[in-house]
Structures are given as C-alpha cells and as structure tokens.
C-alpha cells in the first residue's frame, strides 16, 4: 500500500491511496474459506461447496468490503501519523469506473486543512466586564415584595391603587371566561387603572384588549389564551369584580427572617438587606460573566483573521448531515455556520496553547456541587458524601449530561483566561442600568 499527498494550496490537499493485491488477497481468501465452511447451497453438503462457486457468489462483495475497510483504516492512520489538522471529513473523489477484477486499486480523497493563525487576546479596544450591584432601590423593592408575599389579605369595600382584585374576564364570541386576581400596576398607561378606582364587588368594567398590557404574556394569563391568539387581539372584554383585598405588609421581625433564611441566620433589617444584596449579586455575576464571554467571543471572531477552505466545506456539508443537501442549501448552511466554525478553531487553539484541561475529577466535583445546591433548595442541607457520589454517578452515566458539564467547565476556564489576559475594563452599575445599557430600555 502506498499513500501520497499533494497540497493544492495552504487549505486544500489531495491524498492518493494505492492498494495492491497483496494488501487484501490473504484476508479475502480467508473470509471466503470461512463462507465455504458454513454456506448452505442446494445440491451440496455443508462445507463441500466448490470454492469457485463461493467466489462467484460472494467474491466481489467480500473484496469490496475488505478494500473499503483497508482504505478507511489506512487513511485514518495516515492522518494521525502525519498530524494533519483536517476540517470536516476526507471527501472521496468520484470513481464510476472501478475495475474490481484488477489486481490493484487507486483512490483519491480531497482534504480541507485547518488554517494557521495567531490569536491575540489583548486587543487595542477594551472589552467591558460588568460588575452589577444591587442598589438601595432594588433592595427596597425586594423587601416590599417579601412583605407583600408574607403579608395578610384584608378585605376592602372599594378598589384603591394597591388593591388585589379578583374577578372574571369574559367575552362570549371568543368564549373567554377566566377568573383571575389582578393588580392595577400591571395595566399599560393610566387610563385603565382609573376605571377601577372606587369600584365595588359586583361592578362590571368594560375594557379593550388592545394595549391593555405592555406584555402579551400578562394578557395570555388574564384571558387564558395562547400566544398566537392574543397577538394583535383587539376586542372588548368585561371584568366582573368578585372580591377586593388589600395586602397588609408583613412585619420585618424575627419570625419572618426565620421563615426566609432559617432560624437565627438573619436577626436585623440591616442583616436582611445585606443578605438580599449578597444573594442578588451572586445571580448578577452569572449574567455579567455570560455577557463578557459573549463579548470576548465576538471580539475574537472579528479580530482573528484567517481563510477557510470554503469550497471544500460547502461540498462536505452536502452529505455530512442526516439529509443530503443540494449546492445552494449547503452554501446557505456554510454561510450560517461559518462564524461558529471560526470560533471553534479559535477556542481550540486557546485551549491547546494555554493547556486547558477538564479531568474526570473536575466533572465529578462539579456534578456533586450542582446536586448539593439542588438538594439544598428542598431543605436537604447536609447530604452525605455517599449520597452525593451515588447521585453524581447516575447523572454522569448519561453521556450527554457528562459532555454538557465538561463543556461548561471548559467555558469557565476560558472565562478565567479572558479575565486574566484580555484587555478588560470593569464597569460598575446597578442591575437596572445594566439592562438599559446592554439590552436597551425596555
């Protein structure tokens, strides 16, 4: 067997594999001999079928199968030994005229080669790392939500600004008849709340669904309709008031603190505020880190310039998926996935150059911590090591879950690398201002 490579250019090559008769003949003969021993052919005793008949019936199929096995094994071994960094998979050049009666065969494969490039983490323009803080306004709002949640309902005669109103939305044509509890602050604008102020149980208020709420999800809940049904809905509905209550705020006392955080964990309003701030900012770190990861990824893709074997990859994509694509579909698929492919190559280079590794122990420890956190949510604060190990083993027996955790850990290590080596500027701001700056004022 002989394998040679011709480099078309820096990103494309052709590998030629020459297979001689001596490479496969012994194996083919052995398989056919085994077939002869077990073949059931009418008119012949088992094991006594003439070899010529066995070769005539099975010879070509066995030859093709063995040559293909040899070809794939040889190609894979060659790519490994030559340390060729290929993209996609080798593409066989079409051969419609293979003479399987010949003593030797030649096959050619097109290769798409990974480009050579350099990754510079520290660019001229700094990437913003957000430090999101829970300001006094947010903490005050959270405390009020807690007091309302644990407060007492007090019946009222008439609706006031902060009332909780139970009633039924109705519309005969759309067969709407849904009883819900609402608050006036959810309505869009000031006109609708004014219709409710001063109303009593039994009163019927007519409303237009168009612009009733800023968020379609609120309208879905109010009318018990699907998303497509409420989108652009412009009808009249009635709301029949059945009950009016005011929620008396719970006292900020030890009983409430113990309900929220466990006995004695928080003892004063100052400690409560500190705890709310701490818990909120832990959540903000995850959001800020994800934003940083996205922004550095975007920067790396934009700033790291290299060519790809686009024509080869487009051709490869035509047959790589579950369904074959025509040339136009493959071109569209390549255009859609090019950015992702570029980042995969950049990420791979960063992982290699910075020796980023995730061990099985890393994966097990992460799974244990994840399980421990989930158990804590259900009040199991001190699970034993055996419990954690047993559950982790069950979780990691799912290969998809183990791979997901591994990818998560790689992302964490890359994030640490970015924070250490990229051109980062830290910006501190409240969550409200973070949302405005990053997502727009919604």
GROMACS .gro file of C-alpha atoms in nm:
model
  442
    1UNK     CA    1   0.000   0.000   0.000
    2UNK     CA    2   0.124   0.348  -0.084
    3UNK     CA    3  -0.016   0.683   0.032
    4UNK     CA    4   0.089   1.016  -0.114
    5UNK     CA    5  -0.033   1.372  -0.063
    6UNK     CA    6  -0.035   1.669  -0.299
    7UNK     CA    7  -0.101   2.009  -0.143
    8UNK     CA    8  -0.325   2.209  -0.375
    9UNK     CA    9  -0.276   2.521  -0.160
   10UNK     CA   10  -0.243   2.606   0.211
   11UNK     CA   11  -0.603   2.495   0.282
   12UNK     CA   12  -0.663   2.208   0.038
   13UNK     CA   13  -0.488   1.881  -0.039
   14UNK     CA   14  -0.548   1.556  -0.225
   15UNK     CA   15  -0.444   1.222  -0.076
   16UNK     CA   16  -0.394   0.925  -0.307
   17UNK     CA   17  -0.415   0.571  -0.167
   18UNK     CA   18  -0.277   0.286  -0.382
   19UNK     CA   19  -0.384  -0.062  -0.268
   20UNK     CA   20  -0.203  -0.364  -0.414
   21UNK     CA   21  -0.336  -0.720  -0.440
   22UNK     CA   22  -0.107  -0.845  -0.163
   23UNK     CA   23  -0.268  -0.595   0.077
   24UNK     CA   24  -0.604  -0.770   0.070
   25UNK     CA   25  -0.578  -1.111  -0.102
   26UNK     CA   26  -0.499  -1.322   0.208
   27UNK     CA   27  -0.785  -1.168   0.407
   28UNK     CA   28  -1.032  -1.215   0.121
   29UNK     CA   29  -0.927  -1.579   0.077
   30UNK     CA   30  -0.970  -1.648   0.448
   31UNK     CA   31  -1.319  -1.495   0.458
   32UNK     CA   32  -1.426  -1.690   0.151
   33UNK     CA   33  -1.287  -2.011   0.306
   34UNK     CA   34  -1.494  -1.945   0.618
   35UNK     CA   35  -1.800  -1.883   0.398
   36UNK     CA   36  -1.739  -2.215   0.227
   37UNK     CA   37  -1.748  -2.399   0.561
   38UNK     CA   38  -2.086  -2.253   0.657
   39UNK     CA   39  -2.258  -2.189   0.321
   40UNK     CA   40  -2.593  -2.361   0.262
   41UNK     CA   41  -2.630  -2.409  -0.113
   42UNK     CA   42  -2.886  -2.661  -0.250
   43UNK     CA   43  -2.726  -2.969  -0.400
   44UNK     CA   44  -2.411  -2.952  -0.186
   45UNK     CA   45  -2.328  -3.080   0.161
   46UNK     CA   46  -2.232  -2.814   0.414
   47UNK     CA   47  -1.859  -2.744   0.383
   48UNK     CA   48  -1.830  -2.910   0.042
   49UNK     CA   49  -1.942  -2.627  -0.184
   50UNK     CA   50  -1.684  -2.576  -0.465
   51UNK     CA   51  -1.461  -2.275  -0.397
   52UNK     CA   52  -1.525  -2.145  -0.746
   53UNK     CA   53  -1.897  -2.123  -0.672
   54UNK     CA   54  -1.834  -1.945  -0.340
   55UNK     CA   55  -1.608  -1.693  -0.515
   56UNK     CA   56  -1.864  -1.637  -0.790
   57UNK     CA   57  -2.144  -1.577  -0.539
   58UNK     CA   58  -1.961  -1.384  -0.267
   59UNK     CA   59  -1.618  -1.289  -0.405
   60UNK     CA   60  -1.683  -0.936  -0.529
   61UNK     CA   61  -1.888  -0.831  -0.222
   62UNK     CA   62  -1.613  -0.956   0.014
   63UNK     CA   63  -1.342  -0.787  -0.196
   64UNK     CA   64  -1.525  -0.451  -0.198
   65UNK     CA   65  -1.588  -0.472   0.176
   66UNK     CA   66  -1.225  -0.556   0.260
   67UNK     CA   67  -1.081  -0.289   0.030
   68UNK     CA   68  -1.308  -0.028   0.187
   69UNK     CA   69  -1.201  -0.135   0.537
   70UNK     CA   70  -0.834  -0.120   0.438
   71UNK     CA   71  -0.888   0.219   0.280
   72UNK     CA   72  -1.053   0.375   0.585
   73UNK     CA   73  -0.800   0.227   0.830
   74UNK     CA   74  -0.505   0.339   0.617
   75UNK     CA   75  -0.647   0.690   0.569
   76UNK     CA   76  -0.718   0.739   0.939
   77UNK     CA   77  -0.373   0.611   1.034
   78UNK     CA   78  -0.209   0.839   0.778
   79UNK     CA   79  -0.391   1.149   0.903
   80UNK     CA   80  -0.292   1.065   1.261
   81UNK     CA   81   0.073   0.990   1.185
   82UNK     CA   82   0.113   1.298   0.965
   83UNK     CA   83  -0.063   1.507   1.233
   84UNK     CA   84  -0.283   1.668   0.971
   85UNK     CA   85  -0.544   1.903   1.120
   86UNK     CA   86  -0.834   1.848   0.882
   87UNK     CA   87  -1.176   2.014   0.877
   88UNK     CA   88  -1.482   1.800   0.820
   89UNK     CA   89  -1.402   1.456   0.677
   90UNK     CA   90  -1.198   1.346   0.372
   91UNK     CA   91  -1.416   1.351   0.059
   92UNK     CA   92  -1.364   1.067  -0.190
   93UNK     CA   93  -1.324   1.181  -0.547
   94UNK     CA   94  -1.597   1.021  -0.763
   95UNK     CA   95  -1.493   0.697  -0.939
   96UNK     CA   96  -1.762   0.538  -1.152
   97UNK     CA   97  -1.536   0.303  -1.344
   98UNK     CA   98  -1.362   0.093  -1.078
   99UNK     CA   99  -1.250  -0.239  -1.225
  100UNK     CA  100  -1.291  -0.479  -0.933
  101UNK     CA  101  -1.128  -0.755  -1.137
  102UNK     CA  102  -0.799  -0.564  -1.139
  103UNK     CA  103  -0.507  -0.659  -0.913
  104UNK     CA  104  -0.479  -0.316  -0.753
  105UNK     CA  105  -0.681  -0.001  -0.693
  106UNK     CA  106  -0.620   0.373  -0.654
  107UNK     CA  107  -0.843   0.611  -0.462
  108UNK     CA  108  -0.820   0.988  -0.414
  109UNK     CA  109  -0.958   1.199  -0.131
  110UNK     CA  110  -0.995   1.574  -0.102
  111UNK     CA  111  -0.891   1.725   0.233
  112UNK     CA  112  -0.982   2.060   0.385
  113UNK     CA  113  -0.693   2.174   0.605
  114UNK     CA  114  -0.723   2.392   0.916
  115UNK     CA  115  -0.559   2.733   0.866
  116UNK     CA  116  -0.255   2.862   1.050
  117UNK     CA  117  -0.331   3.172   1.257
  118UNK     CA  118  -0.242   3.359   1.575
  119UNK     CA  119  -0.485   3.455   1.850
  120UNK     CA  120  -0.426   3.784   2.027
  121UNK     CA  121  -0.634   3.810   2.342
  122UNK     CA  122  -0.522   4.160   2.434
  123UNK     CA  123  -0.662   4.391   2.169
  124UNK     CA  124  -0.643   4.768   2.146
  125UNK     CA  125  -1.009   4.817   2.231
  126UNK     CA  126  -1.107   4.705   2.582
  127UNK     CA  127  -1.398   4.469   2.641
  128UNK     CA  128  -1.631   4.571   2.925
  129UNK     CA  129  -1.664   4.345   3.227
  130UNK     CA  130  -1.976   4.449   3.416
  131UNK     CA  131  -1.983   4.449   3.794
  132UNK     CA  132  -2.356   4.458   3.869
  133UNK     CA  133  -2.453   4.579   4.215
  134UNK     CA  134  -2.784   4.563   4.397
  135UNK     CA  135  -2.862   4.927   4.478
  136UNK     CA  136  -3.087   5.055   4.757
  137UNK     CA  137  -3.384   5.089   4.520
  138UNK     CA  138  -3.366   4.722   4.421
  139UNK     CA  139  -3.325   4.607   4.782
  140UNK     CA  140  -3.621   4.822   4.891
  141UNK     CA  141  -3.838   4.673   4.615
  142UNK     CA  142  -3.734   4.320   4.707
  143UNK     CA  143  -3.815   4.379   5.075
  144UNK     CA  144  -4.157   4.516   4.979
  145UNK     CA  145  -4.223   4.209   4.761
  146UNK     CA  146  -4.130   3.984   5.053
  147UNK     CA  147  -4.358   4.178   5.290
  148UNK     CA  148  -4.646   4.152   5.042
  149UNK     CA  149  -4.585   3.782   4.983
  150UNK     CA  150  -4.596   3.703   5.354
  151UNK     CA  151  -4.850   3.971   5.445
  152UNK     CA  152  -5.219   3.928   5.533
  153UNK     CA  153  -5.509   3.991   5.299
  154UNK     CA  154  -5.758   4.246   5.434
  155UNK     CA  155  -6.099   4.276   5.268
  156UNK     CA  156  -6.193   4.615   5.118
  157UNK     CA  157  -6.519   4.774   5.015
  158UNK     CA  158  -6.382   4.970   4.719
  159UNK     CA  159  -6.079   4.942   4.493
  160UNK     CA  160  -5.776   5.154   4.577
  161UNK     CA  161  -5.443   5.192   4.394
  162UNK     CA  162  -5.274   4.895   4.568
  163UNK     CA  163  -5.574   4.659   4.582
  164UNK     CA  164  -5.567   4.296   4.475
  165UNK     CA  165  -5.880   4.243   4.268
  166UNK     CA  166  -6.035   3.904   4.194
  167UNK     CA  167  -6.284   3.880   3.910
  168UNK     CA  168  -6.368   3.723   3.575
  169UNK     CA  169  -6.272   3.838   3.225
  170UNK     CA  170  -6.550   3.747   2.976
  171UNK     CA  171  -6.618   3.764   2.603
  172UNK     CA  172  -6.888   3.541   2.455
  173UNK     CA  173  -6.764   3.548   2.094
  174UNK     CA  174  -6.415   3.426   2.190
  175UNK     CA  175  -6.557   3.204   2.468
  176UNK     CA  176  -6.346   3.381   2.728
  177UNK     CA  177  -6.447   3.321   3.089
  178UNK     CA  178  -6.143   3.331   3.316
  179UNK     CA  179  -6.129   3.416   3.686
  180UNK     CA  180  -5.802   3.576   3.797
  181UNK     CA  181  -5.655   3.805   4.059
  182UNK     CA  182  -5.506   4.124   3.918
  183UNK     CA  183  -5.329   4.437   4.036
  184UNK     CA  184  -5.361   4.776   3.871
  185UNK     CA  185  -4.987   4.832   3.825
  186UNK     CA  186  -4.976   4.568   3.551
  187UNK     CA  187  -5.201   4.765   3.314
  188UNK     CA  188  -5.046   4.979   3.043
  189UNK     CA  189  -5.085   5.355   3.092
  190UNK     CA  190  -5.301   5.542   3.344
  191UNK     CA  191  -5.646   5.527   3.180
  192UNK     CA  192  -5.736   5.166   3.265
  193UNK     CA  193  -5.647   5.184   3.640
  194UNK     CA  194  -5.873   5.492   3.673
  195UNK     CA  195  -6.171   5.281   3.560
  196UNK     CA  196  -6.118   5.052   3.860
  197UNK     CA  197  -6.054   5.307   4.135
  198UNK     CA  198  -6.361   5.331   4.358
  199UNK     CA  199  -6.538   5.028   4.204
  200UNK     CA  200  -6.705   4.768   4.429
  201UNK     CA  201  -6.765   4.392   4.425
  202UNK     CA  202  -7.031   4.313   4.162
  203UNK     CA  203  -6.938   4.603   3.935
  204UNK     CA  204  -6.869   4.524   3.570
  205UNK     CA  205  -6.593   4.711   3.387
  206UNK     CA  206  -6.562   4.707   3.007
  207UNK     CA  207  -6.210   4.705   2.865
  208UNK     CA  208  -6.041   4.689   2.523
  209UNK     CA  209  -5.772   4.423   2.491
  210UNK     CA  210  -5.559   4.634   2.254
  211UNK     CA  211  -5.280   4.795   2.460
  212UNK     CA  212  -5.435   4.664   2.783
  213UNK     CA  213  -5.098   4.526   2.894
  214UNK     CA  214  -4.743   4.607   2.782
  215UNK     CA  215  -4.656   4.237   2.786
  216UNK     CA  216  -4.858   3.983   2.584
  217UNK     CA  217  -4.783   3.722   2.850
  218UNK     CA  218  -4.990   3.922   3.101
  219UNK     CA  219  -5.283   3.922   2.855
  220UNK     CA  220  -5.238   3.548   2.795
  221UNK     CA  221  -5.267   3.488   3.170
  222UNK     CA  222  -5.562   3.726   3.213
  223UNK     CA  223  -5.770   3.578   2.929
  224UNK     CA  224  -5.630   3.223   2.939
  225UNK     CA  225  -5.546   3.230   2.568
  226UNK     CA  226  -5.245   3.115   2.369
  227UNK     CA  227  -4.969   3.344   2.242
  228UNK     CA  228  -5.093   3.343   1.883
  229UNK     CA  229  -5.448   3.417   1.997
  230UNK     CA  230  -5.356   3.729   2.199
  231UNK     CA  231  -5.110   3.867   1.939
  232UNK     CA  232  -5.281   4.173   1.791
  233UNK     CA  233  -5.610   4.089   1.969
  234UNK     CA  234  -5.847   4.386   1.957
  235UNK     CA  235  -6.183   4.305   2.121
  236UNK     CA  236  -6.394   4.423   2.415
  237UNK     CA  237  -6.398   4.217   2.732
  238UNK     CA  238  -6.584   4.264   3.057
  239UNK     CA  239  -6.433   4.224   3.402
  240UNK     CA  240  -6.682   4.137   3.679
  241UNK     CA  241  -6.538   4.217   4.023
  242UNK     CA  242  -6.598   3.946   4.282
  243UNK     CA  243  -6.351   4.028   4.560
  244UNK     CA  244  -6.136   4.323   4.668
  245UNK     CA  245  -5.846   4.289   4.910
  246UNK     CA  246  -5.551   4.486   5.031
  247UNK     CA  247  -5.235   4.304   5.129
  248UNK     CA  248  -5.116   4.422   5.466
  249UNK     CA  249  -4.736   4.417   5.469
  250UNK     CA  250  -4.574   4.160   5.695
  251UNK     CA  251  -4.368   4.293   5.984
  252UNK     CA  252  -3.991   4.275   5.942
  253UNK     CA  253  -3.945   4.066   6.257
  254UNK     CA  254  -3.758   3.755   6.366
  255UNK     CA  255  -4.048   3.527   6.270
  256UNK     CA  256  -4.028   3.647   5.908
  257UNK     CA  257  -3.646   3.631   5.900
  258UNK     CA  258  -3.654   3.271   6.022
  259UNK     CA  259  -3.911   3.177   5.755
  260UNK     CA  260  -3.693   3.323   5.485
  261UNK     CA  261  -3.344   3.208   5.584
  262UNK     CA  262  -3.369   2.955   5.868
  263UNK     CA  263  -3.361   3.006   6.241
  264UNK     CA  264  -3.122   3.276   6.356
  265UNK     CA  265  -2.946   3.322   6.020
  266UNK     CA  266  -3.068   3.684   5.996
  267UNK     CA  267  -3.154   3.891   6.304
  268UNK     CA  268  -3.191   4.253   6.193
  269UNK     CA  269  -3.320   4.457   5.899
  270UNK     CA  270  -2.958   4.555   5.830
  271UNK     CA  271  -2.862   4.189   5.805
  272UNK     CA  272  -3.169   4.127   5.587
  273UNK     CA  273  -3.064   4.398   5.344
  274UNK     CA  274  -2.709   4.260   5.336
  275UNK     CA  275  -2.837   3.908   5.268
  276UNK     CA  276  -3.067   4.023   4.985
  277UNK     CA  277  -2.778   4.223   4.835
  278UNK     CA  278  -2.541   3.924   4.858
  279UNK     CA  279  -2.788   3.677   4.703
  280UNK     CA  280  -2.884   3.915   4.422
  281UNK     CA  281  -2.526   3.995   4.331
  282UNK     CA  282  -2.437   3.624   4.313
  283UNK     CA  283  -2.702   3.591   4.044
  284UNK     CA  284  -2.574   3.904   3.869
  285UNK     CA  285  -2.223   3.755   3.845
  286UNK     CA  286  -2.354   3.473   3.624
  287UNK     CA  287  -2.530   3.720   3.395
  288UNK     CA  288  -2.229   3.952   3.376
  289UNK     CA  289  -1.993   3.659   3.309
  290UNK     CA  290  -2.213   3.534   3.025
  291UNK     CA  291  -2.215   3.883   2.874
  292UNK     CA  292  -1.834   3.901   2.899
  293UNK     CA  293  -1.797   3.555   2.742
  294UNK     CA  294  -2.023   3.659   2.453
  295UNK     CA  295  -1.839   3.989   2.402
  296UNK     CA  296  -1.490   3.833   2.407
  297UNK     CA  297  -1.611   3.562   2.167
  298UNK     CA  298  -1.740   3.832   1.932
  299UNK     CA  299  -1.412   4.024   1.959
  300UNK     CA  300  -1.201   3.713   1.887
  301UNK     CA  301  -1.405   3.615   1.581
  302UNK     CA  302  -1.388   3.969   1.442
  303UNK     CA  303  -1.018   4.031   1.516
  304UNK     CA  304  -0.865   3.691   1.434
  305UNK     CA  305  -0.828   3.684   1.058
  306UNK     CA  306  -0.778   3.363   0.859
  307UNK     CA  307  -0.915   3.195   0.548
  308UNK     CA  308  -1.114   2.871   0.544
  309UNK     CA  309  -1.144   2.606   0.270
  310UNK     CA  310  -1.496   2.733   0.200
  311UNK     CA  311  -1.550   2.543  -0.125
  312UNK     CA  312  -1.442   2.212   0.034
  313UNK     CA  313  -1.657   2.266   0.345
  314UNK     CA  314  -1.961   2.355   0.136
  315UNK     CA  315  -1.915   2.036  -0.065
  316UNK     CA  316  -1.864   1.833   0.254
  317UNK     CA  317  -2.182   1.975   0.411
  318UNK     CA  318  -2.388   1.840   0.120
  319UNK     CA  319  -2.350   1.484   0.251
  320UNK     CA  320  -2.243   1.534   0.615
  321UNK     CA  321  -2.590   1.571   0.769
  322UNK     CA  322  -2.881   1.333   0.811
  323UNK     CA  323  -3.036   1.467   0.490
  324UNK     CA  324  -2.839   1.538   0.176
  325UNK     CA  325  -2.844   1.899   0.054
  326UNK     CA  326  -2.806   2.049  -0.289
  327UNK     CA  327  -2.529   2.300  -0.356
  328UNK     CA  328  -2.743   2.607  -0.278
  329UNK     CA  329  -2.864   2.462   0.053
  330UNK     CA  330  -2.509   2.366   0.151
  331UNK     CA  331  -2.385   2.716   0.066
  332UNK     CA  332  -2.654   2.868   0.290
  333UNK     CA  333  -2.569   2.623   0.569
  334UNK     CA  334  -2.200   2.709   0.541
  335UNK     CA  335  -2.270   3.084   0.549
  336UNK     CA  336  -2.486   3.036   0.861
  337UNK     CA  337  -2.227   2.823   1.043
  338UNK     CA  338  -1.904   2.995   0.935
  339UNK     CA  339  -1.887   3.223   1.240
  340UNK     CA  340  -1.939   2.928   1.475
  341UNK     CA  341  -1.671   2.726   1.294
  342UNK     CA  342  -1.426   3.015   1.320
  343UNK     CA  343  -1.479   3.039   1.695
  344UNK     CA  344  -1.440   2.661   1.736
  345UNK     CA  345  -1.097   2.685   1.572
  346UNK     CA  346  -1.001   2.988   1.783
  347UNK     CA  347  -1.124   2.820   2.100
  348UNK     CA  348  -0.935   2.501   2.016
  349UNK     CA  349  -0.614   2.697   1.969
  350UNK     CA  350  -0.660   2.882   2.300
  351UNK     CA  351  -0.729   2.553   2.481
  352UNK     CA  352  -0.415   2.396   2.333
  353UNK     CA  353  -0.184   2.695   2.384
  354UNK     CA  354  -0.297   2.750   2.744
  355UNK     CA  355  -0.312   2.380   2.835
  356UNK     CA  356  -0.678   2.400   2.941
  357UNK     CA  357  -0.793   2.058   3.056
  358UNK     CA  358  -1.101   1.917   3.226
  359UNK     CA  359  -1.041   1.597   3.422
  360UNK     CA  360  -1.295   1.337   3.529
  361UNK     CA  361  -1.244   1.454   3.886
  362UNK     CA  362  -1.335   1.808   3.778
  363UNK     CA  363  -1.657   1.678   3.621
  364UNK     CA  364  -1.745   1.467   3.929
  365UNK     CA  365  -1.680   1.755   4.170
  366UNK     CA  366  -1.890   1.993   3.959
  367UNK     CA  367  -2.174   1.740   3.947
  368UNK     CA  368  -2.155   1.697   4.327
  369UNK     CA  369  -2.175   2.074   4.386
  370UNK     CA  370  -2.463   2.106   4.142
  371UNK     CA  371  -2.654   1.824   4.316
  372UNK     CA  372  -2.574   1.968   4.660
  373UNK     CA  373  -2.722   2.303   4.556
  374UNK     CA  374  -3.036   2.138   4.419
  375UNK     CA  375  -3.083   1.935   4.738
  376UNK     CA  376  -3.043   2.250   4.949
  377UNK     CA  377  -3.338   2.406   4.766
  378UNK     CA  378  -3.553   2.123   4.902
  379UNK     CA  379  -3.425   2.158   5.256
  380UNK     CA  380  -3.160   1.882   5.246
  381UNK     CA  381  -2.871   2.088   5.374
  382UNK     CA  382  -2.618   1.820   5.472
  383UNK     CA  383  -2.626   1.521   5.233
  384UNK     CA  384  -2.363   1.253   5.295
  385UNK     CA  385  -2.068   1.202   5.061
  386UNK     CA  386  -2.212   0.863   4.963
  387UNK     CA  387  -2.545   1.021   4.866
  388UNK     CA  388  -2.370   1.281   4.652
  389UNK     CA  389  -2.139   1.025   4.491
  390UNK     CA  390  -2.428   0.789   4.409
  391UNK     CA  391  -2.641   1.062   4.252
  392UNK     CA  392  -2.341   1.205   4.064
  393UNK     CA  393  -2.263   0.859   3.924
  394UNK     CA  394  -2.622   0.827   3.797
  395UNK     CA  395  -2.611   1.175   3.641
  396UNK     CA  396  -2.274   1.113   3.471
  397UNK     CA  397  -2.383   0.775   3.334
  398UNK     CA  398  -2.575   0.989   3.084
  399UNK     CA  399  -2.307   1.076   2.828
  400UNK     CA  400  -2.493   1.385   2.708
  401UNK     CA  401  -2.505   1.522   3.063
  402UNK     CA  402  -2.138   1.445   3.123
  403UNK     CA  403  -2.046   1.620   2.796
  404UNK     CA  404  -2.262   1.922   2.889
  405UNK     CA  405  -2.083   1.957   3.225
  406UNK     CA  406  -1.743   1.918   3.056
  407UNK     CA  407  -1.827   2.195   2.806
  408UNK     CA  408  -1.950   2.412   3.092
  409UNK     CA  409  -1.620   2.368   3.276
  410UNK     CA  410  -1.418   2.448   2.964
  411UNK     CA  411  -1.621   2.769   2.926
  412UNK     CA  412  -1.546   2.858   3.290
  413UNK     CA  413  -1.173   2.803   3.238
  414UNK     CA  414  -1.177   3.011   2.920
  415UNK     CA  415  -1.362   3.287   3.105
  416UNK     CA  416  -1.091   3.286   3.373
  417UNK     CA  417  -0.829   3.309   3.095
  418UNK     CA  418  -1.010   3.605   2.936
  419UNK     CA  419  -1.034   3.788   3.268
  420UNK     CA  420  -0.662   3.736   3.323
  421UNK     CA  421  -0.521   3.806   2.977
  422UNK     CA  422  -0.771   4.001   2.765
  423UNK     CA  423  -0.794   4.380   2.756
  424UNK     CA  424  -1.072   4.419   3.012
  425UNK     CA  425  -1.222   4.733   3.166
  426UNK     CA  426  -1.450   4.693   3.469
  427UNK     CA  427  -1.769   4.896   3.484
  428UNK     CA  428  -1.983   4.902   3.798
  429UNK     CA  429  -2.353   4.978   3.767
  430UNK     CA  430  -2.696   4.883   3.902
  431UNK     CA  431  -2.895   4.599   3.750
  432UNK     CA  432  -3.148   4.845   3.612
  433UNK     CA  433  -2.874   5.040   3.434
  434UNK     CA  434  -2.709   4.718   3.315
  435UNK     CA  435  -3.035   4.612   3.145
  436UNK     CA  436  -3.071   4.957   2.986
  437UNK     CA  437  -2.713   4.959   2.858
  438UNK     CA  438  -2.695   4.603   2.734
  439UNK     CA  439  -3.048   4.526   2.618
  440UNK     CA  440  -3.194   4.873   2.569
  441UNK     CA  441  -3.455   5.046   2.787
  442UNK     CA  442  -3.745   4.804   2.767
   0.00000   0.00000   0.00000
